[in-house]
Tab-separated table of C-alpha atoms (C1' of nucleotides) in Angstrom:
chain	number	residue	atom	x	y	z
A	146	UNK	CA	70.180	128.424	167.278
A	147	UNK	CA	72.578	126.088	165.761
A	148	UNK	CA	70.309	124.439	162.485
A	149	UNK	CA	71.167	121.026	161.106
A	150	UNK	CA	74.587	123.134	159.089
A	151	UNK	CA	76.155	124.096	162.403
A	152	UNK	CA	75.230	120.630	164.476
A	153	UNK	CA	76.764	119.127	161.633
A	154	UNK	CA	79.686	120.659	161.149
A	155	UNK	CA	80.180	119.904	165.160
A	156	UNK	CA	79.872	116.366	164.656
A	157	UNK	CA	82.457	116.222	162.310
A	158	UNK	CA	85.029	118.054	164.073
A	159	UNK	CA	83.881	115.687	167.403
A	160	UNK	CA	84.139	112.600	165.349
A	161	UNK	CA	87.483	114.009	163.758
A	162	UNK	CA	89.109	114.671	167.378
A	163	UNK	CA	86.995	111.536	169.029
A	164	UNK	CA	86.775	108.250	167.834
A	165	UNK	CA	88.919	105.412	169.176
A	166	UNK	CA	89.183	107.371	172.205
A	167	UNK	CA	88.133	106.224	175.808
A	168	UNK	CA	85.859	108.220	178.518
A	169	UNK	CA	87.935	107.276	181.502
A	170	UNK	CA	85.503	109.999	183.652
A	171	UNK	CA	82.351	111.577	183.874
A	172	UNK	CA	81.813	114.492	185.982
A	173	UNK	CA	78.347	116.532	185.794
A	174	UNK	CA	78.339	119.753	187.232
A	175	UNK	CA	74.626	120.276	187.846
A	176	UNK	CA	71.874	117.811	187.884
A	177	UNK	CA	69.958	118.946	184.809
A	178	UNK	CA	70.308	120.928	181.597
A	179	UNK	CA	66.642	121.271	179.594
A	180	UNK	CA	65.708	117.984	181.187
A	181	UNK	CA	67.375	116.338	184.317
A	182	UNK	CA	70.552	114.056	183.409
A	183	UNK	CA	69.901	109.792	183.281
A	184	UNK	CA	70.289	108.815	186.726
A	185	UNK	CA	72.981	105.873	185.257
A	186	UNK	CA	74.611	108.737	182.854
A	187	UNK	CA	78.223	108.630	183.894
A	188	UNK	CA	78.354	105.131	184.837
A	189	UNK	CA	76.930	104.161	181.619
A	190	UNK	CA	79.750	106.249	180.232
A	191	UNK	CA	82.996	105.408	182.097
A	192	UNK	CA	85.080	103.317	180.639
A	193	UNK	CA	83.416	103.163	177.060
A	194	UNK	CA	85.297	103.802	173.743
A	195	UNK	CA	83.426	106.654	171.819
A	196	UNK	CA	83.516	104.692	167.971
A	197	UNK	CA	81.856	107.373	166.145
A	198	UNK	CA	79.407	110.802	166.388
A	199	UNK	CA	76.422	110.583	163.971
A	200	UNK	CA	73.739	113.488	163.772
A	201	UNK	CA	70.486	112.775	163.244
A	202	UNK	CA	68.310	115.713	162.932
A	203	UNK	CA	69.557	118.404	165.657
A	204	UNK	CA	71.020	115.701	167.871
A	205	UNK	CA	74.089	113.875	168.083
A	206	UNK	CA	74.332	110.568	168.708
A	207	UNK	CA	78.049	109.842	170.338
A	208	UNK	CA	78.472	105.722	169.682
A	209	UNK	CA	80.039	103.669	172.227
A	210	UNK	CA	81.377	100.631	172.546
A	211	UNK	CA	78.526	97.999	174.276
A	212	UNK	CA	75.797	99.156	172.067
A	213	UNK	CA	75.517	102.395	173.651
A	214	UNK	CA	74.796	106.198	172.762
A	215	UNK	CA	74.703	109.587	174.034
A	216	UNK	CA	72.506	111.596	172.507
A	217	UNK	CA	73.227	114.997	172.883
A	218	UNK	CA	71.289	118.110	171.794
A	219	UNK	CA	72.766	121.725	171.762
A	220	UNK	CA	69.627	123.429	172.575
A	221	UNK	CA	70.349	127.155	171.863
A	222	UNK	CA	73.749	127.614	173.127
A	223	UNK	CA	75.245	124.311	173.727
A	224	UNK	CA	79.205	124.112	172.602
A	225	UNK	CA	81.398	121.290	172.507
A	226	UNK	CA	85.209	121.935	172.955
A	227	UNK	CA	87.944	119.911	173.439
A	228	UNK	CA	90.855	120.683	176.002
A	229	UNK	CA	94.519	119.479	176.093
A	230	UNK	CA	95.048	117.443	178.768
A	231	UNK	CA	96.002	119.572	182.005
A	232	UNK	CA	99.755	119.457	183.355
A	233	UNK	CA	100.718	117.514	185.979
A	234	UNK	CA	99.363	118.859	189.868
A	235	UNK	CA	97.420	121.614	187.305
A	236	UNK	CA	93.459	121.981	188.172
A	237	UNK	CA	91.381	122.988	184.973
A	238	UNK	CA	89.536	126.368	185.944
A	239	UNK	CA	86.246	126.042	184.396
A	240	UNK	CA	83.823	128.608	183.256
A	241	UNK	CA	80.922	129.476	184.262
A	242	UNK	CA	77.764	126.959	182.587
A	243	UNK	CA	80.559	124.053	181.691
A	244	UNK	CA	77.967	121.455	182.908
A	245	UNK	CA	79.560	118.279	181.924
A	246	UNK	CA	83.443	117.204	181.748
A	247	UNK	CA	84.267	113.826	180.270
A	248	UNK	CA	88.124	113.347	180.777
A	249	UNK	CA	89.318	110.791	178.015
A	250	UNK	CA	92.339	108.086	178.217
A	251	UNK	CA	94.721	110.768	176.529
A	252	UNK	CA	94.139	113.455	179.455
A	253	UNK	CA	92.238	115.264	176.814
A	254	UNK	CA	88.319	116.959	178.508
A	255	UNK	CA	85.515	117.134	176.382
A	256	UNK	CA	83.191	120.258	177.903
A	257	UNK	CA	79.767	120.732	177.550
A	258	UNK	CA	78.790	124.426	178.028
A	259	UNK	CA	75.182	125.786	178.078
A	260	UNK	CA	74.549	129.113	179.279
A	261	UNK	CA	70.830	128.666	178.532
A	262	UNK	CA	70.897	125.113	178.994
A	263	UNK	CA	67.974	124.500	176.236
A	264	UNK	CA	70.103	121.125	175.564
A	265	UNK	CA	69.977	118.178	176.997
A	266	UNK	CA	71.815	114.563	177.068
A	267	UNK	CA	70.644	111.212	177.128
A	268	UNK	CA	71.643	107.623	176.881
A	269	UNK	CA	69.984	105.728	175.191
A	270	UNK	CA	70.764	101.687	173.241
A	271	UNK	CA	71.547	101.327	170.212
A	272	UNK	CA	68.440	99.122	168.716
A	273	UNK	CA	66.325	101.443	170.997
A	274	UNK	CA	67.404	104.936	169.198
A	275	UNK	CA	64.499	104.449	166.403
A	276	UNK	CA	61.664	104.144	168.708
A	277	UNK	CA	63.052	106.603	171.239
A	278	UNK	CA	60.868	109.187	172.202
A	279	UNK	CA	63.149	111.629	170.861
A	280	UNK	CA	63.519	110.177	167.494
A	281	UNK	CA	60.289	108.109	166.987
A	282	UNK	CA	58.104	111.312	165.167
A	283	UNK	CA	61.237	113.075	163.569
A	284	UNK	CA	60.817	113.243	160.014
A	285	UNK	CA	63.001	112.926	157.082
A	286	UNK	CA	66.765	114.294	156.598
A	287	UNK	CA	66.666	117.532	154.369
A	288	UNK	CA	69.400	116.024	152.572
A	289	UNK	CA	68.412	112.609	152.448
A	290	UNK	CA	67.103	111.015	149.238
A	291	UNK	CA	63.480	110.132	151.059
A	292	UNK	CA	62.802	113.998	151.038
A	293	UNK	CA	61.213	114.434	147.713
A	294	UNK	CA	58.224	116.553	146.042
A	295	UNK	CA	55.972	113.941	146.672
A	296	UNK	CA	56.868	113.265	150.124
A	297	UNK	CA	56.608	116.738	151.150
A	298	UNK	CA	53.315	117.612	149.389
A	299	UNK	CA	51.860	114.856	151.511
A	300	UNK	CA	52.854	116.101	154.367
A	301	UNK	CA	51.772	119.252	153.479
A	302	UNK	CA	48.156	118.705	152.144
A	303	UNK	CA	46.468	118.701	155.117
A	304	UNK	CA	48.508	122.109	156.891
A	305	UNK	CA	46.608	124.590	156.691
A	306	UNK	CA	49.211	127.165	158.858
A	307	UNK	CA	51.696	129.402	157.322
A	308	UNK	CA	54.729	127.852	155.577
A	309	UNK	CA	57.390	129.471	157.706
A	310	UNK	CA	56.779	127.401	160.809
A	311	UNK	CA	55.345	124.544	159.016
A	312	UNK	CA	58.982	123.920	157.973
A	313	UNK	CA	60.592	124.187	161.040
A	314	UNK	CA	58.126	121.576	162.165
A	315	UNK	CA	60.499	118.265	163.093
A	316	UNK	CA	57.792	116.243	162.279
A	317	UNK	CA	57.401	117.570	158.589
A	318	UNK	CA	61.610	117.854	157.481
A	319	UNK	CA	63.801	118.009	160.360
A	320	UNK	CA	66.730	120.322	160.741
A	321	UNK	CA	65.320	123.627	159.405
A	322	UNK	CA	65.182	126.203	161.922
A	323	UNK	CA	64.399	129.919	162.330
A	324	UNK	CA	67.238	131.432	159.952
A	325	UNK	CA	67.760	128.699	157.174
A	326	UNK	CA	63.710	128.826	156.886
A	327	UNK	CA	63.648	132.486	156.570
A	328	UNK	CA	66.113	132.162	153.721
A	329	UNK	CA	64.839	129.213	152.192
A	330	UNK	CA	61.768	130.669	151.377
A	331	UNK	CA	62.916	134.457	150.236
A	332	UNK	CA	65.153	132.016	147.571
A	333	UNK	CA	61.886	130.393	146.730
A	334	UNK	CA	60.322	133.493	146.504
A	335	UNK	CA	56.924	132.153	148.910
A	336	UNK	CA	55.730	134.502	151.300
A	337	UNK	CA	56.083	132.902	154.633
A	338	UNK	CA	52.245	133.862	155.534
A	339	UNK	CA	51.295	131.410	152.499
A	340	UNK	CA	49.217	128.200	153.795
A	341	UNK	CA	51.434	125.254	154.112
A	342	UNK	CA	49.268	122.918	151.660
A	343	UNK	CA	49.017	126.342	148.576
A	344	UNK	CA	52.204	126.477	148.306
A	345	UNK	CA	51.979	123.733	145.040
A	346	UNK	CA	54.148	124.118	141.989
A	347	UNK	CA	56.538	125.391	144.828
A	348	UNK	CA	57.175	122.396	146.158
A	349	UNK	CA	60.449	121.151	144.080
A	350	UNK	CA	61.810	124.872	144.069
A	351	UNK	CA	61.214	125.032	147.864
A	352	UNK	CA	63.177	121.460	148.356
A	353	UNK	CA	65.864	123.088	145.976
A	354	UNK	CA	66.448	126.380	148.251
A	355	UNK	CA	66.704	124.163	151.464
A	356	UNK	CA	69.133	122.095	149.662
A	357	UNK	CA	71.380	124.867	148.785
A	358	UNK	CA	71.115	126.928	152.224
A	359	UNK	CA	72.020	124.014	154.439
A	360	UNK	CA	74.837	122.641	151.677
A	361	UNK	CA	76.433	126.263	150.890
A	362	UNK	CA	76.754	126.480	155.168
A	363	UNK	CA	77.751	123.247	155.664
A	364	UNK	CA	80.445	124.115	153.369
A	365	UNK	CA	81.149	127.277	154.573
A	366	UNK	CA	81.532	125.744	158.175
A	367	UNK	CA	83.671	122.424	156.956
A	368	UNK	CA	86.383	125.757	155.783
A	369	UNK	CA	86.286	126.981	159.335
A	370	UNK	CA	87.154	123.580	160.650
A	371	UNK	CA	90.994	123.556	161.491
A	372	UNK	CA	90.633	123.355	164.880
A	373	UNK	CA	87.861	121.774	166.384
A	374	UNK	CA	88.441	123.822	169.769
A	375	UNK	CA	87.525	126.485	167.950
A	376	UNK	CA	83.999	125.288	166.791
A	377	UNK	CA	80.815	125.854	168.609
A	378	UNK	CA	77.401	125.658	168.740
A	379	UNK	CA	76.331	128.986	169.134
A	380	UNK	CA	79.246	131.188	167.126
A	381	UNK	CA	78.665	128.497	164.725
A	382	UNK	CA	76.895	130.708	161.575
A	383	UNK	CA	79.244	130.599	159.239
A	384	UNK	CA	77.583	131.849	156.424
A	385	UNK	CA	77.054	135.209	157.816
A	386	UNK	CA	75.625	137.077	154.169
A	387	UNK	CA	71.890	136.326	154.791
A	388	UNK	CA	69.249	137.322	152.717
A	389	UNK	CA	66.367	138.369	155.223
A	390	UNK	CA	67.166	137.112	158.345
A	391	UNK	CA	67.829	140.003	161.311
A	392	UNK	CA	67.268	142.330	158.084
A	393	UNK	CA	63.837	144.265	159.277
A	394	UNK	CA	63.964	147.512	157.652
A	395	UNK	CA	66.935	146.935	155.012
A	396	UNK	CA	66.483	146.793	151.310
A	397	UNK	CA	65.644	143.828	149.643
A	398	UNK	CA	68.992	142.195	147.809
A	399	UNK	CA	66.170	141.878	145.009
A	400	UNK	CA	64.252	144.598	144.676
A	401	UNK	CA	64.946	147.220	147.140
A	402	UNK	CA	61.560	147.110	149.016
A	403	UNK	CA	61.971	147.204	152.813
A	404	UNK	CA	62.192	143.835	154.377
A	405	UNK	CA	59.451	143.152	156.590
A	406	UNK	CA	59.764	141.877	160.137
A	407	UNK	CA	56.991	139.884	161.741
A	408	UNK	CA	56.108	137.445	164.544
A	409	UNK	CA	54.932	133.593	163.720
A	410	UNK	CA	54.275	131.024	166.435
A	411	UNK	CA	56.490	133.017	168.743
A	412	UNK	CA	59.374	133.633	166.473
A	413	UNK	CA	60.760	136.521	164.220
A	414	UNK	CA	59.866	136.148	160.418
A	415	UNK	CA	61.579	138.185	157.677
A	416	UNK	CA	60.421	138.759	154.377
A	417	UNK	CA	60.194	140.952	151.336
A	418	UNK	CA	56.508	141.443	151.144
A	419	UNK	CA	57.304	142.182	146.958
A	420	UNK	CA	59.387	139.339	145.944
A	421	UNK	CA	57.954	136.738	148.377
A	422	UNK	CA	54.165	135.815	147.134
B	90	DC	C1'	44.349	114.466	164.223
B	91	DA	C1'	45.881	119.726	163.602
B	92	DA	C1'	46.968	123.871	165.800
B	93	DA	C1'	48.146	127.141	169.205
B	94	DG	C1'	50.068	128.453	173.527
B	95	DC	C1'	53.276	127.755	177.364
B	96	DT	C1'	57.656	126.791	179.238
B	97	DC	C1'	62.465	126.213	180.160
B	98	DC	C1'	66.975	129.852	180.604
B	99	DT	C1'	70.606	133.630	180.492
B	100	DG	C1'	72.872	137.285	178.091
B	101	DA	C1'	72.572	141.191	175.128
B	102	DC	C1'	70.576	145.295	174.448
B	103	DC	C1'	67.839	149.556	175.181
B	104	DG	C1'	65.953	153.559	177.378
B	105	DC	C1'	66.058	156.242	181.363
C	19	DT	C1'	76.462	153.264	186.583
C	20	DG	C1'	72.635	150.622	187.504
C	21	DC	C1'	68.188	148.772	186.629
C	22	DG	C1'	64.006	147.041	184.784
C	23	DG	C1'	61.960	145.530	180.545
C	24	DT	C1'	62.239	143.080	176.181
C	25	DC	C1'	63.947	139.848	173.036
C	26	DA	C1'	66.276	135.708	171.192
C	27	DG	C1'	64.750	130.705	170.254
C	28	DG	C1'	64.389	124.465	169.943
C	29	DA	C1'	61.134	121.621	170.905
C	30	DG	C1'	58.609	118.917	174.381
C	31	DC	C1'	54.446	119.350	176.569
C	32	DT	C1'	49.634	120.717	177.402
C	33	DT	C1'	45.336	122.426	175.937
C	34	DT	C1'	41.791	123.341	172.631
DNA sequence: CAAAGCTCCTGACCGC
DNA sequence: TGCGGTCAGGAGCTTT
């Protein structure tokens, strides 16, 4: 659920309430979220200083002092908060899916909760990240100044499936998921049935509208961030005025015409079946 | 290669 | 009120 906006806007607010500070413990409360936990996790962790949280793609990558990172990926509905450090003789009453508890120097826990526990953490070093198996076939940043018109027709030409899930594809631009692709391509004004390598003079426009969904929500969710306790993966949608998606049924902000609701490689797709061609 | 299907998981929601 | 069924979905993995 949370797209590249919302993971973003998480990493900030981590990096914001994280860096220079030290894991002093690691506690996991189950042996697996998505995928079972590195068997070395929390003694690769203890006594590391987090230096910064990068994203790439979905995942974030916490930095630690000797050359070390965990990656962390918030599946679904993965959060992130930070607690104040518990009074003296005071046990912290967790809730139920907090998975992982890293208690820093200050007293301060970071908590990992996952009800559906589509996330997953790994560790991983640092001149290993690019050839990791996670990150080895991801392709370009959205916002990056590799993804251009000419990168993405190649990567395009020889698709021959429907747009919509074509650009929710990690291997083709990474980051776009089910909602910002929905409303990327209403903006555009491509039907999301289109083949991926017709969609032609579309191209720039197409790289335009993903460009101004992710920015206006990354914005939207940088406003929200006062408190970083407050900011989660899954409550995470700031920008809650969308176009198409979860619209089935509704008139078109356009045109009027009902917006259509249908399923593509497993997932809901939203449309106006006039406006989008 | 591309493409499609399967799988993980729990909570929300709906109809009865 | 409880209960079974359905849906939501990121992305790695397997199969075609």
């Amino acid at each position: 659920m949370p797209e590249l906006p919302e993971v973003e806007t998480v990493r900030r607010g981590l990096d914001k309430a994280l860096a220079g500070a030290t894991i002093n413990k690691v506690e996991l409360r189950r042996e697996n979220l998505r995928t079972p936990f590195p068997k070395d996790f929390a003694k690769s962790l203890t006594g590391q200083k987090i230096k910064s949280v990068t994203r790439r793609a979905k995942y974030l990558l916490f930095h630690l002092d000797s050359d070390i990172i965990m990656v962390a990926h918030l599946g679904m509905t993965g959060r992130f908060t930070v607690a104040a450090p518990q009074g003296k003789g005071k046990k912290m009453e967790f809730l139920a899916h907090d998975h992982v508890v890293l208690t820093l120097d200050d007293g301060r826990l970071i908590i990992y909760n996952d009800a559906r526990r589509f996330g997953l953490m790994e560790i991983c070093k640092r001149k290993e990240v690019e050839n990791h198996k996670l990150f080895r076939h991801l392709a370009p940043e959205p916002l990056e100044s590799e993804f251009t018109p000419e990168y993405l027709e190649k990567a395009l030409s020889k698709r021959k499936t429907p747009i919509k899930p074509t650009i929710m594809d990690q291997e083709i631009v990474v980051g776009v998921g089910n909602i910002y692709a929905n409303e990327a391509l209403f903006l555009t004004g491509i039907s999301p049935l289109k083949p991926a390598n017709e969609i032609g003079k579309k191209i720039p426009p197409l790289i335009k509208e993903i460009h101004n969904v992710l920015n206006a929500a990354i914005e939207a969710g940088g406003s929200t961030l006062k408190d970083f306790a407050h900011v989660s993966g899954e409550s995470g949608y700031f920008q809650h005025k969308f176009h198409v998606y979860g619209r089935g049924g509704k008139p078109c902000s356009k045109c009027k015409t009902p917006i259509e609701t249908i399923r593509q490689a497993g997932r809901a797709t939203f449309y106006c079946p006039k406006c989008q061609k």
